[in-house]
């Protein structure tokens, strides 16, 4: 892909207070492109789901670092990468099935990946068990 116009990298410990920080920071960065209210709200939802997953699933047993990298390009494509080095996902396509969850507390709906792929144009999930999760999401703004 062509060279990005602007980049932001953010490394945060997987504390639940950092979910809203990550969401707001990405929104503030993307605001440079004058997105619509709907576009910004879609991006915030997707980031929120991805970061929450790293906090509650990836780093379930110990705090770790969440790596966030956001770029945008001249054609108004926004690329968001969210990565953790947590427990990873054994079967990515199963995990991405709507309503699938490994949560037993009843707090999770299993709709996180569905939200990410609905609100973004493209979603790719890479993982190996024990090797963390890397999510790449793309959205082209109007
Ligand atoms: N970063 C992650 N690290 C480890 N497992 C993950 C991660 N993200 C998602 N998962 C797995 O994928 C499942 C589905 O995720 P999601 O669609 O967000 O639903 P939910 O979070 O409600 O369970 C999770 O229950 C979990 O097992
Ligand atoms: Mg989730």
Coordinates of N, CA, C and O and ligand atoms in Angstrom, one line a residue:
X1 N 0.8 -1.2 0.0 CA 0.0 0.0 0.0 C 0.9 1.3 0.0 O 2.0 1.2 0.4
X2 N 0.3 2.3 -0.5 CA 1.0 3.6 -0.5 C 1.4 4.1 0.9 O 1.0 3.6 1.9
X3 N 2.2 5.1 0.9 CA 2.7 5.6 2.2 C 1.5 6.3 2.9 O 0.7 7.0 2.3
X4 N 1.4 6.1 4.2 CA 0.3 6.8 5.0 C 0.6 8.3 5.1 O 1.7 8.7 5.1
X5 N -0.5 9.0 5.3 CA -0.5 10.4 5.5 C -0.1 10.7 6.9 O 0.6 11.7 7.2
X6 N -0.6 9.9 7.9 CA -0.3 10.1 9.3 C -0.5 8.8 10.1 O -1.2 7.9 9.6
X7 N 0.2 8.7 11.2 CA 0.3 7.5 11.9 C 0.2 7.8 13.4 O 0.8 8.8 13.9
X8 N -0.5 6.9 14.2 CA -0.4 7.0 15.6 C -0.2 5.7 16.2 O -0.8 4.7 15.8
X9 N 0.7 5.6 17.1 CA 1.0 4.3 17.8 C 0.8 4.5 19.3 O 1.2 5.5 19.9
X10 N 0.1 3.6 19.9 CA -0.3 3.7 21.3 C -0.1 2.4 22.0 O -0.6 1.4 21.5
X11 N 0.6 2.3 23.1 CA 0.8 1.1 23.8 C 0.2 1.3 25.2 O 0.6 2.2 25.9
X12 N -0.7 0.4 25.6 CA -1.4 0.6 26.8 C -1.5 -0.7 27.6 O -1.7 -1.8 27.0
X13 N -1.3 -0.7 28.9 CA -1.5 -1.9 29.7 C -3.0 -2.2 29.7 O -3.9 -1.4 29.6
X14 N -3.3 -3.5 29.8 CA -4.7 -4.0 29.6 C -5.5 -3.8 30.9 O -6.1 -4.7 31.4
X15 N -5.6 -2.5 31.3 CA -6.5 -2.2 32.4 C -7.8 -1.7 31.8 O -7.9 -1.1 30.8
X16 N -8.9 -2.1 32.5 CA -10.2 -1.8 31.9 C -10.4 -0.3 31.7 O -11.2 0.1 30.8
X17 N -9.8 0.6 32.5 CA -9.9 2.0 32.3 C -9.3 2.5 31.0 O -9.7 3.5 30.5
X18 N -8.5 1.6 30.4 CA -7.8 2.0 29.1 C -8.7 1.7 27.9 O -8.3 2.1 26.8
X19 N -9.8 1.1 28.1 CA -10.7 0.8 27.0 C -11.3 2.1 26.4 O -11.2 2.4 25.2
X20 N -11.8 3.0 27.3 CA -12.4 4.2 26.9 C -11.3 5.2 26.4 O -11.5 6.0 25.5
X21 N -10.1 5.1 27.0 CA -9.0 5.9 26.5 C -8.6 5.6 25.1 O -8.4 6.4 24.2
X22 N -8.5 4.2 24.8 CA -8.1 3.8 23.5 C -9.2 4.3 22.4 O -8.8 4.8 21.4
X23 N -10.4 4.1 22.8 CA -11.5 4.5 21.9 C -11.5 6.0 21.6 O -11.6 6.4 20.5
X24 N -11.3 6.8 22.7 CA -11.3 8.3 22.5 C -10.0 8.7 21.7 O -10.1 9.6 20.9
X25 N -8.9 8.1 22.0 CA -7.6 8.4 21.3 C -7.7 8.2 19.8 O -7.3 9.0 19.0
X26 N -8.3 7.0 19.5 CA -8.4 6.7 18.0 C -9.4 7.6 17.4 O -9.1 8.1 16.3
X27 N -10.5 7.9 18.1 CA -11.5 8.9 17.5 C -10.8 10.3 17.3 O -11.1 10.9 16.3
X28 N -10.0 10.7 18.2 CA -9.4 12.0 18.1 C -8.4 12.1 16.9 O -8.3 13.0 16.2
X29 N -7.7 11.0 16.7 CA -6.8 10.9 15.6 C -7.6 10.9 14.3 O -7.2 11.7 13.3
X30 N -8.6 10.1 14.2 CA -9.4 10.0 12.9 C -10.2 11.3 12.7 O -10.5 11.6 11.5
X31 N -10.4 12.1 13.7 CA -11.1 13.3 13.6 C -10.4 14.3 12.6 O -11.0 15.2 12.0
X32 N -9.1 14.1 12.4 CA -8.4 14.9 11.5 C -8.9 14.8 10.0 O -8.7 15.7 9.2
X33 N -9.6 13.7 9.8 CA -10.2 13.5 8.4 C -11.6 14.1 8.3 O -12.3 13.8 7.3
X34 N -12.1 14.8 9.4 CA -13.5 15.2 9.4 C -14.5 14.2 9.0 O -15.3 14.3 8.1
X35 N -14.5 13.1 9.8 CA -15.5 12.0 9.5 C -16.9 12.4 9.9 O -17.1 13.4 10.6
X36 N -17.9 11.7 9.4 CA -19.3 11.9 9.8 C -19.4 11.4 11.2 O -18.6 10.6 11.7
X37 N -20.5 11.8 11.9 CA -20.7 11.3 13.3 C -20.9 9.8 13.3 O -20.4 9.1 14.1
X38 N -21.5 9.3 12.2 CA -21.7 7.9 12.1 C -20.4 7.1 11.9 O -20.2 6.1 12.5
X39 N -19.5 7.7 11.0 CA -18.3 7.0 10.8 C -17.4 7.0 12.1 O -16.9 5.9 12.5
X40 N -17.4 8.0 12.8 CA -16.6 8.1 14.1 C -17.2 7.1 15.1 O -16.5 6.4 15.8
X41 N -18.5 7.1 15.1 CA -19.2 6.2 16.1 C -18.9 4.7 15.8 O -18.7 3.9 16.6
X42 N -18.9 4.4 14.5 CA -18.6 3.0 14.0 C -17.2 2.6 14.4 O -17.0 1.5 14.9
X43 N -16.3 3.5 14.2 CA -14.9 3.2 14.5 C -14.7 3.1 16.0 O -14.0 2.2 16.5
X44 N -15.4 3.9 16.8 CA -15.3 3.8 18.3 C -15.8 2.4 18.7 O -15.2 1.8 19.6
X45 N -16.9 2.0 18.2 CA -17.5 0.7 18.6 C -16.5 -0.4 18.2 O -16.3 -1.3 19.1
X46 N -15.9 -0.4 17.0 CA -15.0 -1.5 16.6 C -13.8 -1.5 17.5 O -13.4 -2.6 18.0
X47 N -13.2 -0.3 17.8 CA -12.0 -0.3 18.6 C -12.4 -0.8 20.0 O -11.6 -1.5 20.7
X48 N -13.5 -0.3 20.5 CA -13.9 -0.7 21.9 C -14.0 -2.3 22.0 O -13.6 -2.9 23.0
X49 N -14.6 -2.9 21.0 CA -14.8 -4.4 21.0 C -13.4 -5.1 21.0 O -13.2 -6.0 21.7
X50 N -12.5 -4.6 20.1 CA -11.2 -5.2 20.0 C -10.4 -5.1 21.2 O -9.8 -6.0 21.7
X51 N -10.4 -3.9 21.8 CA -9.6 -3.6 23.0 C -10.2 -4.4 24.2 O -9.4 -5.0 25.0
X52 N -11.5 -4.4 24.3 CA -12.1 -5.2 25.4 C -11.7 -6.6 25.3 O -11.5 -7.3 26.3
X53 N -11.7 -7.2 24.0 CA -11.3 -8.6 23.9 C -9.9 -8.8 24.4 O -9.6 -9.9 25.0
X54 N -9.0 -7.9 24.1 CA -7.6 -8.1 24.6 C -7.6 -8.1 26.1 O -6.9 -8.9 26.7
X55 N -8.4 -7.2 26.7 CA -8.4 -7.1 28.2 C -9.0 -8.3 28.8 O -8.4 -8.9 29.7
X56 N -10.2 -8.6 28.3 CA -11.0 -9.7 29.1 C -10.6 -11.1 28.6 O -10.7 -12.0 29.4
X57 N -10.2 -11.3 27.4 CA -9.9 -12.7 26.9 C -8.4 -12.9 26.9 O -7.8 -13.8 27.5
X58 N -7.7 -12.0 26.1 CA -6.3 -12.2 25.8 C -5.5 -12.2 27.1 O -4.7 -13.1 27.4
X59 N -5.7 -11.2 27.9 CA -5.0 -11.0 29.2 C -5.9 -11.3 30.4 O -6.0 -10.5 31.3
X60 N -6.6 -12.4 30.3 CA -7.5 -12.8 31.3 C -6.8 -13.0 32.7 O -7.4 -12.6 33.7
X61 N -5.6 -13.5 32.6 CA -5.0 -13.9 33.9 C -3.9 -13.0 34.4 O -3.5 -13.0 35.5
X62 N -3.4 -12.2 33.5 CA -2.3 -11.2 33.9 C -2.4 -10.0 33.0 O -2.8 -10.1 31.8
X63 N -2.0 -8.9 33.5 CA -2.0 -7.6 32.7 C -0.9 -7.7 31.7 O 0.2 -8.2 31.9
X64 N -1.2 -7.3 30.5 CA -0.2 -7.2 29.4 C -0.3 -6.0 28.6 O -1.2 -5.1 28.9
X65 N 0.4 -5.8 27.5 CA 0.4 -4.6 26.7 C -0.5 -4.8 25.5 O -0.4 -5.8 24.8
X66 N -1.3 -3.8 25.3 CA -2.1 -3.8 24.0 C -1.5 -2.8 23.1 O -1.2 -1.6 23.5
X67 N -1.2 -3.2 21.9 CA -0.5 -2.4 20.9 C -1.6 -1.9 19.9 O -2.3 -2.7 19.3
X68 N -1.7 -0.6 19.7 CA -2.6 0.0 18.8 C -1.9 0.8 17.8 O -1.0 1.7 18.2
X69 N -2.1 0.6 16.5 CA -1.5 1.4 15.5 C -2.6 1.9 14.5 O -3.4 1.1 14.0
X70 N -2.7 3.2 14.3 CA -3.7 3.7 13.4 C -3.0 4.5 12.3 O -2.1 5.3 12.6
X71 N -3.5 4.3 11.1 CA -2.9 5.1 10.0 C -4.1 5.5 9.1 O -5.1 4.9 9.0
X72 N -3.8 6.7 8.4 CA -4.8 6.9 7.3 C -4.0 7.4 6.1 O -2.8 7.8 6.2
X73 N -4.7 7.2 5.0 CA -4.1 7.4 3.7 C -4.8 8.5 2.9 O -5.9 8.9 3.3
X74 N -4.1 9.0 1.9 CA -4.6 10.1 1.1 C -6.1 9.9 0.6 O -6.9 10.8 0.5
X75 N -6.4 8.6 0.3 CA -7.7 8.3 -0.2 C -8.8 8.1 0.9 O -9.9 7.6 0.7
X76 N -8.4 8.5 2.1 CA -9.3 8.5 3.3 C -9.6 7.1 3.8 O -10.6 6.8 4.5
X77 N -8.7 6.2 3.5 CA -8.8 4.9 4.1 C -8.1 4.9 5.5 O -7.0 5.4 5.6
X78 N -8.8 4.4 6.5 CA -8.3 4.3 7.9 C -7.9 2.9 8.2 O -8.8 2.0 7.9
X79 N -6.7 2.6 8.6 CA -6.3 1.2 9.0 C -6.0 1.2 10.4 O -5.2 1.9 10.9
X80 N -6.7 0.3 11.1 CA -6.4 0.2 12.6 C -5.9 -1.2 12.9 O -6.6 -2.2 12.6
X81 N -4.8 -1.3 13.6 CA -4.2 -2.6 14.0 C -4.3 -2.6 15.5 O -3.9 -1.7 16.2
X82 N -4.8 -3.7 16.1 CA -4.9 -3.9 17.5 C -4.3 -5.2 17.9 O -4.8 -6.3 17.3
X83 N -3.3 -5.3 18.7 CA -2.6 -6.5 18.9 C -2.4 -6.8 20.4 O -2.1 -5.8 21.2
X84 N -2.4 -8.0 20.8 CA -2.0 -8.4 22.2 C -1.1 -9.6 22.1 O -1.0 -10.3 21.1
X85 N -0.5 -9.9 23.2 CA 0.4 -11.0 23.3 C -0.1 -12.0 24.4 O 0.6 -12.6 25.1
X86 N -1.5 -12.1 24.4 CA -2.1 -12.9 25.4 C -2.3 -14.3 25.0 O -1.5 -14.9 24.2
X87 N -3.4 -15.0 25.4 CA -3.5 -16.4 25.3 C -3.8 -16.9 23.8 O -3.6 -18.0 23.5
X88 N -4.2 -15.9 23.0 CA -4.5 -16.3 21.6 C -5.8 -17.0 21.4 O -6.5 -17.3 22.4
X89 N -6.1 -17.3 20.1 CA -7.4 -18.0 19.8 C -7.0 -19.3 19.0 O -6.3 -19.2 18.1
X90 N -7.6 -20.4 19.5 CA -7.3 -21.7 18.8 C -7.9 -21.8 17.5 O -7.3 -22.2 16.5
X91 N -9.2 -21.4 17.4 CA -9.9 -21.5 16.1 C -10.6 -20.2 15.8 O -11.6 -19.8 16.3
X92 N -9.9 -19.5 14.9 CA -10.3 -18.1 14.7 C -11.7 -18.0 14.0 O -12.5 -17.2 14.4
X93 N -12.0 -18.9 13.0 CA -13.3 -18.8 12.4 C -14.4 -19.2 13.3 O -15.5 -18.6 13.2
X94 N -14.2 -20.1 14.2 CA -15.2 -20.4 15.2 C -15.4 -19.2 16.1 O -16.5 -18.8 16.4
X95 N -14.3 -18.6 16.6 CA -14.4 -17.4 17.5 C -15.1 -16.3 16.8 O -15.8 -15.5 17.5
X96 N -15.0 -16.2 15.5 CA -15.7 -15.1 14.8 C -17.2 -15.4 14.5 O -17.9 -14.5 14.0
X97 N -17.6 -16.6 14.7 CA -19.0 -16.9 14.5 C -19.9 -16.1 15.5 O -19.7 -16.0 16.7
X98 N -20.9 -15.4 14.9 CA -21.8 -14.6 15.8 C -22.4 -15.4 17.0 O -22.7 -16.6 16.7
X99 N -22.4 -14.9 18.1 CA -22.9 -15.5 19.4 C -21.9 -16.5 20.0 O -22.2 -16.9 21.1
X100 N -20.8 -16.8 19.3 CA -19.8 -17.7 20.0 C -19.1 -16.9 21.0 O -18.5 -15.8 20.8
X101 N -19.0 -17.4 22.2 CA -18.2 -16.8 23.3 C -17.6 -18.0 24.2 O -18.3 -19.0 24.4
X102 N -16.5 -17.7 24.7 CA -15.9 -18.6 25.7 C -16.2 -18.1 27.1 O -15.8 -18.7 28.1
X103 N -16.9 -17.0 27.2 CA -17.2 -16.4 28.5 C -18.2 -17.2 29.2 O -19.2 -17.7 28.7
X104 N -18.0 -17.4 30.5 CA -18.9 -18.2 31.3 C -19.6 -17.3 32.4 O -20.5 -17.8 33.1
X105 N -19.2 -16.0 32.4 CA -19.9 -15.1 33.4 C -21.2 -14.6 33.0 O -22.0 -14.1 33.8
X106 N -21.6 -14.8 31.7 CA -22.8 -14.3 31.2 C -22.8 -12.8 30.8 O -23.8 -12.3 30.4
X107 N -21.6 -12.2 31.0 CA -21.5 -10.8 30.7 C -21.2 -10.5 29.2 O -21.5 -9.4 28.7
X108 N -20.7 -11.5 28.4 CA -20.3 -11.3 27.1 C -21.4 -11.9 26.1 O -21.9 -13.0 26.4
X109 N -21.6 -11.2 25.0 CA -22.7 -11.7 24.1 C -22.2 -12.5 22.9 O -22.9 -13.0 22.1
X110 N -20.9 -12.5 22.7 CA -20.3 -13.2 21.6 C -20.5 -12.5 20.3 O -20.4 -13.1 19.2
X111 N -20.8 -11.2 20.4 CA -21.0 -10.4 19.2 C -19.9 -9.4 18.8 O -20.0 -8.6 17.9
X112 N -18.8 -9.5 19.5 CA -17.7 -8.5 19.3 C -17.2 -8.5 17.9 O -17.1 -7.5 17.3
X113 N -16.8 -9.7 17.4 CA -16.3 -9.7 16.0 C -17.4 -9.3 15.0 O -17.0 -8.7 14.0
X114 N -18.6 -9.7 15.3 CA -19.7 -9.3 14.4 C -19.8 -7.8 14.3 O -20.0 -7.2 13.2
X115 N -19.7 -7.1 15.5 CA -19.7 -5.7 15.5 C -18.6 -5.1 14.7 O -18.8 -4.2 13.9
X116 N -17.4 -5.6 14.9 CA -16.2 -5.1 14.2 C -16.4 -5.2 12.7 O -16.1 -4.3 11.9
X117 N -16.9 -6.4 12.2 CA -17.0 -6.5 10.8 C -18.2 -5.8 10.2 O -18.1 -5.4 9.0
X118 N -19.2 -5.5 11.0 CA -20.3 -4.7 10.5 C -19.9 -3.3 10.4 O -20.3 -2.6 9.4
X119 N -19.2 -2.8 11.4 CA -18.9 -1.3 11.4 C -17.7 -0.9 10.6 O -17.5 0.3 10.3
X120 N -16.9 -1.9 10.2 CA -15.7 -1.6 9.4 C -15.9 -2.2 8.0 O -16.8 -3.1 7.9
X121 N -15.1 -1.8 7.1 CA -15.2 -2.4 5.7 C -14.6 -3.7 5.6 O -15.0 -4.6 4.8
X122 N -13.5 -3.9 6.4 CA -12.7 -5.1 6.3 C -12.2 -5.5 7.7 O -11.8 -4.6 8.4
X123 N -12.2 -6.8 8.0 CA -11.7 -7.2 9.3 C -10.9 -8.5 9.1 O -11.4 -9.4 8.5
X124 N -9.6 -8.5 9.5 CA -8.8 -9.7 9.4 C -8.3 -10.0 10.8 O -7.9 -9.1 11.6
X125 N -8.4 -11.3 11.2 CA -8.0 -11.7 12.6 C -6.9 -12.7 12.4 O -7.1 -13.7 11.7
X126 N -5.8 -12.5 13.0 CA -4.7 -13.5 13.0 C -4.4 -13.9 14.4 O -4.2 -13.1 15.3
X127 N -4.2 -15.3 14.6 CA -3.9 -15.7 15.9 C -3.4 -17.2 15.9 O -3.7 -18.0 15.1
X128 N -2.6 -17.5 16.9 CA -2.2 -18.8 17.2 C -2.4 -19.0 18.7 O -2.1 -18.0 19.4
X129 N -2.8 -20.1 19.1 CA -3.0 -20.3 20.5 C -1.7 -20.1 21.3 O -0.7 -20.6 20.8
X130 N -1.8 -19.3 22.3 CA -0.6 -19.0 23.1 C 0.3 -17.9 22.5 O 1.3 -17.5 23.1
X131 N -0.2 -17.4 21.4 CA 0.7 -16.4 20.7 C 0.0 -15.1 20.4 O 0.4 -14.3 19.5
X132 N -1.1 -14.8 21.2 CA -1.7 -13.5 21.1 C -2.6 -13.4 19.8 O -2.8 -14.3 19.1
X133 N -3.2 -12.2 19.7 CA -4.1 -11.9 18.6 C -3.7 -10.6 17.9 O -3.4 -9.6 18.6
X134 N -3.9 -10.6 16.6 CA -3.6 -9.4 15.9 C -4.8 -9.1 15.0 O -5.2 -10.0 14.2
X135 N -5.4 -8.0 15.1 CA -6.6 -7.6 14.4 C -6.3 -6.4 13.4 O -5.7 -5.5 13.9
X136 N -6.7 -6.5 12.2 CA -6.5 -5.5 11.2 C -7.9 -5.1 10.7 O -8.6 -5.9 10.2
X137 N -8.2 -3.8 10.9 CA -9.5 -3.3 10.5 C -9.3 -2.1 9.5 O -8.5 -1.3 9.8
X138 N -10.1 -2.1 8.5 CA -10.0 -1.0 7.5 C -11.4 -0.4 7.3 O -12.4 -1.1 7.3
X139 N -11.4 1.0 7.2 CA -12.6 1.6 6.8 C -12.3 2.8 5.9 O -11.4 3.6 6.2
X140 N -13.0 2.9 4.8 CA -12.8 4.0 3.9 C -13.8 5.1 4.2 O -15.0 4.8 4.1
X141 N -13.4 6.3 4.5 CA -14.3 7.4 4.9 C -14.8 8.0 3.6 O -14.2 8.1 2.6
X142 N -16.0 8.6 3.7 CA -16.7 9.2 2.5 C -15.9 10.5 2.1 O -15.3 11.1 3.0
Ligands
LIG1 N1 -7.8 -10.9 22.0 C1 -8.3 -12.1 22.3 N2 -7.5 -13.1 22.9 C2 -8.0 -14.3 23.2 N3 -9.2 -14.7 22.8 C3 -10.0 -13.8 22.1 C4 -9.6 -12.5 21.8 N4 -10.6 -11.9 21.2 C5 -11.6 -12.8 21.1 N5 -11.3 -13.9 21.7 C6 -12.1 -15.2 21.7 O1 -13.2 -15.0 20.7 C7 -14.4 -15.1 21.3 C8 -15.4 -14.3 20.6 O2 -15.1 -12.9 20.8 P1 -16.3 -11.8 20.6 O3 -17.0 -12.0 19.3 O4 -15.8 -10.5 20.9 O5 -17.3 -12.2 21.8 P2 -17.2 -12.1 23.4 O6 -16.1 -11.1 23.7 O7 -18.6 -11.5 23.7 O8 -17.0 -13.5 23.9 C9 -14.2 -14.8 22.8 O9 -15.2 -15.4 23.6 C10 -12.8 -15.4 23.0 O10 -12.9 -16.7 23.3
LIG2 MG1 -15.8 -9.4 22.7

